[in-house]
C-alpha positions as YAML, in Angstrom:
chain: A
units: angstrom
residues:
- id: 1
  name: UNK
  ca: [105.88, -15.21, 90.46]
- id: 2
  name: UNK
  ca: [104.48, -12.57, 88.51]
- id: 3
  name: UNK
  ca: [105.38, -9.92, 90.97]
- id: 4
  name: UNK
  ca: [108.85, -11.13, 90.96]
- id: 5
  name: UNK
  ca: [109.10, -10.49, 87.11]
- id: 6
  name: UNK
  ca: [107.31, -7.19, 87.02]
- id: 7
  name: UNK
  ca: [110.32, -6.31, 90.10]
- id: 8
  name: UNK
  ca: [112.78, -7.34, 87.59]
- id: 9
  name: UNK
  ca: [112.08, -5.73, 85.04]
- id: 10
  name: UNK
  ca: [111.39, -2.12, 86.68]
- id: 11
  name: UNK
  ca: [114.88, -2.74, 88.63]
- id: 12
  name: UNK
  ca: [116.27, -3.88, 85.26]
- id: 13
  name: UNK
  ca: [114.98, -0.50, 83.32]
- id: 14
  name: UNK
  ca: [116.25, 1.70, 86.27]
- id: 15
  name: UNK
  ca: [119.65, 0.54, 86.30]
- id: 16
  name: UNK
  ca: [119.79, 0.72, 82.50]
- id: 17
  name: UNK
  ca: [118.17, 4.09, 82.44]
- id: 18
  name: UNK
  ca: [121.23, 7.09, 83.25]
- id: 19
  name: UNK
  ca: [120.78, 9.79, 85.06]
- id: 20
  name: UNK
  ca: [121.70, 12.91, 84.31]
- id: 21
  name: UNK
  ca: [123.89, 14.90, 86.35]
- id: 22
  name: UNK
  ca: [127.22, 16.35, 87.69]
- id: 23
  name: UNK
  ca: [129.51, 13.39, 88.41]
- id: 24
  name: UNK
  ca: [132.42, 15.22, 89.90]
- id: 25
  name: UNK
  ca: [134.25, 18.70, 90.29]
- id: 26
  name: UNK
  ca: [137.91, 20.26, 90.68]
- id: 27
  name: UNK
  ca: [137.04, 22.56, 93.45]
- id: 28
  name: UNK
  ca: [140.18, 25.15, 93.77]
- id: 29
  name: UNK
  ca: [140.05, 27.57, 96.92]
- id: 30
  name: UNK
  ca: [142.43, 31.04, 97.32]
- id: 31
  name: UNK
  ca: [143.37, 31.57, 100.84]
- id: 32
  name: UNK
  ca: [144.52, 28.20, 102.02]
- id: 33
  name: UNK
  ca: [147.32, 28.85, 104.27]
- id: 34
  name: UNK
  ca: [147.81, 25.47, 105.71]
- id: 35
  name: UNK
  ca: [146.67, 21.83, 106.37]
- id: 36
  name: UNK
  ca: [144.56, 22.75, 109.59]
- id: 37
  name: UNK
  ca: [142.62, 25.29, 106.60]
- id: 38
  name: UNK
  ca: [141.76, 22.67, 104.10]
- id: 39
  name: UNK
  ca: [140.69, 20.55, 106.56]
- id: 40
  name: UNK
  ca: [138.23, 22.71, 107.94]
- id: 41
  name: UNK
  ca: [136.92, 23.40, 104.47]
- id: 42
  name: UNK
  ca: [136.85, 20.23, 103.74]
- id: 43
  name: UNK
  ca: [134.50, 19.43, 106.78]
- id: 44
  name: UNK
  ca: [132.33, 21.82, 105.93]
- id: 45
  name: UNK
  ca: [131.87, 20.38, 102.38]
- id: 46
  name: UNK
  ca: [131.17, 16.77, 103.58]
- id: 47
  name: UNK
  ca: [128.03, 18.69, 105.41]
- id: 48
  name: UNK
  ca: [126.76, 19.13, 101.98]
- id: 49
  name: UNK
  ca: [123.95, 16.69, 100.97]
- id: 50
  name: UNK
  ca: [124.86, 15.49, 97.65]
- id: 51
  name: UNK
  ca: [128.92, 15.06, 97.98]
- id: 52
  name: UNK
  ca: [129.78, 11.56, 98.21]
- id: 53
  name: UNK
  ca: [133.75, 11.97, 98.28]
- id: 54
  name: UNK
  ca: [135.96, 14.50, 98.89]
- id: 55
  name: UNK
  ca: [140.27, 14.05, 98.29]
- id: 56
  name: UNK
  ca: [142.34, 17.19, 98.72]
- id: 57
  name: UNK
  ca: [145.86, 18.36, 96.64]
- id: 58
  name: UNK
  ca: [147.24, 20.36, 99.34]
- id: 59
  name: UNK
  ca: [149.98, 21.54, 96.78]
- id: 60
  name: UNK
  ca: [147.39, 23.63, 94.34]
- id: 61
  name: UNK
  ca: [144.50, 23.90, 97.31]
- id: 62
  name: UNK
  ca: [142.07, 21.84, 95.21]
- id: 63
  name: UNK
  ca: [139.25, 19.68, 96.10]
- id: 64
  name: UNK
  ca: [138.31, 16.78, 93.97]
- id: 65
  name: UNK
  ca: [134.98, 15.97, 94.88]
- id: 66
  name: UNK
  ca: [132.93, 13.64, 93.71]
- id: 67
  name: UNK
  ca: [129.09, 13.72, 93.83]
- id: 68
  name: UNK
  ca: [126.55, 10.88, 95.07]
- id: 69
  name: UNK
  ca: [124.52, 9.55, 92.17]
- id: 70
  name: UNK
  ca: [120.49, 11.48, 91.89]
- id: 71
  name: UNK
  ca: [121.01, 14.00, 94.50]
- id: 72
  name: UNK
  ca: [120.83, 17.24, 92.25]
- id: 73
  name: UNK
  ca: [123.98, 19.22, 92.98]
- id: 74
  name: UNK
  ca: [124.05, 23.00, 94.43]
- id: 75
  name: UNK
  ca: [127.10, 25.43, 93.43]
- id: 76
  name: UNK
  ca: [125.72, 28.12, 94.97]
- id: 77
  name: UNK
  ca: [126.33, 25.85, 98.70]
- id: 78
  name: UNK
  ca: [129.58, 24.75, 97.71]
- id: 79
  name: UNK
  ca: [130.66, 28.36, 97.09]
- id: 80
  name: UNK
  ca: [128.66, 29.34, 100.29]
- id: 81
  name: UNK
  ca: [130.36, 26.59, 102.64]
- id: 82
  name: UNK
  ca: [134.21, 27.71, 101.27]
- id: 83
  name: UNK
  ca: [133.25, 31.33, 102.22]
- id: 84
  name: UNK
  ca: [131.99, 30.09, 105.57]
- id: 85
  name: UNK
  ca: [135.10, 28.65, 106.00]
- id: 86
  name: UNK
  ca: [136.65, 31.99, 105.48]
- id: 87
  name: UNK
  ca: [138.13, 31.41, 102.02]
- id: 88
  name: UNK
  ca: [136.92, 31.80, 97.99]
- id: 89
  name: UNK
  ca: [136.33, 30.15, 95.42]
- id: 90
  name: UNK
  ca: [138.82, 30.39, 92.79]
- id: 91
  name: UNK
  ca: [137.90, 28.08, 90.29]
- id: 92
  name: UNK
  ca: [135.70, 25.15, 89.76]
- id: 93
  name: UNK
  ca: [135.35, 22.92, 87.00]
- id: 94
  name: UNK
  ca: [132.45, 20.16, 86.81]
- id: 95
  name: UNK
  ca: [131.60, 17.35, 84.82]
- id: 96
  name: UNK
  ca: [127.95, 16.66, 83.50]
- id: 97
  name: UNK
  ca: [126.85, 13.36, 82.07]
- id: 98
  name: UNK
  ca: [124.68, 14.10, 79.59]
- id: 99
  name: UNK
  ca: [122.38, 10.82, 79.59]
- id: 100
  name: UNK
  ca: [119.07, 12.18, 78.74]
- id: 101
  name: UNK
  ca: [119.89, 16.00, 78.64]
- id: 102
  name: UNK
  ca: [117.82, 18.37, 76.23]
- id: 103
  name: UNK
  ca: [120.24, 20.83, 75.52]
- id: 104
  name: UNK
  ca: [117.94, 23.73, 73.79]
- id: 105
  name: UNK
  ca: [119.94, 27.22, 72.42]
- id: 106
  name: UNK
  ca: [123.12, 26.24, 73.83]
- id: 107
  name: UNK
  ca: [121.37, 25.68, 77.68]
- id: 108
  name: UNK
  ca: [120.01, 23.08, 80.03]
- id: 109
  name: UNK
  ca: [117.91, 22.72, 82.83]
- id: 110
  name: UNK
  ca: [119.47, 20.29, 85.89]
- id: 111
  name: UNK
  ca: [118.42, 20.82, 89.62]
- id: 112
  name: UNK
  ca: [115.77, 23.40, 89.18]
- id: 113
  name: UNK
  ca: [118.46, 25.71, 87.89]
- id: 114
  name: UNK
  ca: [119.65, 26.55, 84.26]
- id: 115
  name: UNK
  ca: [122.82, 26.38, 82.80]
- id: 116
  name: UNK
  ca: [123.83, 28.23, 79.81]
- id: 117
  name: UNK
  ca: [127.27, 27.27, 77.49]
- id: 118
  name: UNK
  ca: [128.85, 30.30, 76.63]
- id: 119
  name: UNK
  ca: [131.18, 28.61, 74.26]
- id: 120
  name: UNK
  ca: [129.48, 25.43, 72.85]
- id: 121
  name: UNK
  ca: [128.43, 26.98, 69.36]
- id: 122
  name: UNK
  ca: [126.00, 23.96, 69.27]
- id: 123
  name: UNK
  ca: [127.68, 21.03, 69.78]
- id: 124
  name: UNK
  ca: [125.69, 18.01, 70.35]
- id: 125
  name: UNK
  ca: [126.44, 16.56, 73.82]
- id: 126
  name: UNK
  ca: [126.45, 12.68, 75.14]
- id: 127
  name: UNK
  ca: [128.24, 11.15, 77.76]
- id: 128
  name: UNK
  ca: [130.81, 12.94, 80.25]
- id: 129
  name: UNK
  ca: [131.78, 17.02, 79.74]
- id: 130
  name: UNK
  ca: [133.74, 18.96, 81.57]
- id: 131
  name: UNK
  ca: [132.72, 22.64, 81.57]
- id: 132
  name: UNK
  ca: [134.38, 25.79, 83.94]
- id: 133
  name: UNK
  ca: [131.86, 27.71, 85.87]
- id: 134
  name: UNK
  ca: [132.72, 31.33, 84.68]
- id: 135
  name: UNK
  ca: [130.74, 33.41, 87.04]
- id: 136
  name: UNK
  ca: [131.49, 35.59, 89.90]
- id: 137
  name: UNK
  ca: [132.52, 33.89, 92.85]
- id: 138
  name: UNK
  ca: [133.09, 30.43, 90.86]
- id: 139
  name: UNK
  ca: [136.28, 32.13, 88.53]
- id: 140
  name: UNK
  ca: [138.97, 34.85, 89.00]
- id: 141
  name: UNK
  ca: [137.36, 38.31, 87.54]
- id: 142
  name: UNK
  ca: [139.50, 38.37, 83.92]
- id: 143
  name: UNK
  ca: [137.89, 34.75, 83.72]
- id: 144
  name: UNK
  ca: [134.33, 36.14, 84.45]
- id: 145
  name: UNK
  ca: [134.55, 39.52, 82.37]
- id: 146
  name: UNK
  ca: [135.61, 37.73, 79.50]
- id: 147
  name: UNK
  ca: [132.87, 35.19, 79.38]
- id: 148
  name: UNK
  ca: [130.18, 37.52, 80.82]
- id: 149
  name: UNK
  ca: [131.33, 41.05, 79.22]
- id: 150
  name: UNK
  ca: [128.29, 40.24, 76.61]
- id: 151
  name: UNK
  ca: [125.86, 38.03, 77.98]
- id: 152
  name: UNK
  ca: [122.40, 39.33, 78.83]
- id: 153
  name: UNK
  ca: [120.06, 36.51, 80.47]
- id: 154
  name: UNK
  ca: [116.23, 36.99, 81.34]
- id: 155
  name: UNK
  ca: [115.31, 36.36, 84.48]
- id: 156
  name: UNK
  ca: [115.03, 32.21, 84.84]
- id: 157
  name: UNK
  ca: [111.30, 31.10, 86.00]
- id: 158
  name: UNK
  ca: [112.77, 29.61, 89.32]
- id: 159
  name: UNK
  ca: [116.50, 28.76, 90.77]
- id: 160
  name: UNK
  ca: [119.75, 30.67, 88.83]
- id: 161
  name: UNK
  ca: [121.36, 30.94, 85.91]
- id: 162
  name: UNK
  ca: [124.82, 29.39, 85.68]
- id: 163
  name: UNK
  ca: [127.30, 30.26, 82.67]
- id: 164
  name: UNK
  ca: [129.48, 27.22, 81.58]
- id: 165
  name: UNK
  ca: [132.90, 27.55, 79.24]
- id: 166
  name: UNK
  ca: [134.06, 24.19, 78.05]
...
């Protein structure tokens, strides 16, 4: 009996406990010429790890994509799996819940990899934010030489830095 309680209370403070992470994306690829296209890049997304669904708008080549819960998401493989498929990236805009997030001179640490906001002028952050991945190969270049044009980073102690515009 006293196993059973000690069960239900761990599985009671895990459920109650949020994770935080990227929830879902609006995945936009240039070069989509036709339906055979997105569904090959679409295949090769659903060989990623960590994306639980995937829908397609056909009509402004997007991918919504929605990510399974506490498997850390990788850009860097979604933008490597489009241009596999023999397209780019054109845009992609993700939302992070915040549960539990120390955000620390306007950046974060998620996935072994940091992510700076470019635009957040210290905002306080709970819950879900949507935020536009501004660097080269996530954004067209006007996008990415207007966020980036002044941004010097150091070198990150492991994984990549990430700039975020909300």
């Amino acid at each position: 009996m006293k196993t059973l309680k000690i069960f239900i209370i761990i599985f009671a403070l895990s459920v109650t406990a949020a994770k935080a992470q990227f929830t879902k994306a609006e995945l936009q690829v240039s070069g989509l010429t036709c339906a055979l296209c997105a569904k090959s890049t679409e295949k090769a997304l659903r060989t990623l790890p960590f994306i639980g669904e995937i829908k397609t708008d056909l009509i402004r080549n997007t991918y919504l994509i929605t990510f399974k819960d506490h498997v850390p998401v990788n850009f860097e493989q979604i933008s490597k799996k489009v241009q596999g498929s023999g397209f780019s990236v054109n845009s992609l805009k993700a939302t992070y819940n915040f549960a539990n997030t120390k955000v620390a001179e306007n950046a974060f640490n998620y996935g072994g990899d940091t992510y700076r906001l470019l635009n957040a002028a210290d905002k306080s952050f709970t819950g879900d934010v949507s935020f536009t991945v501004v660097d080269n190969g996530f954004a067209p270049k006007s996008v990415s030489k207007k966020y980036l044009g002044q941004v010097t980073d150091t070198a990150p102690a492991s994984g990549r830095v990430y700039h975020l515009a909300i």
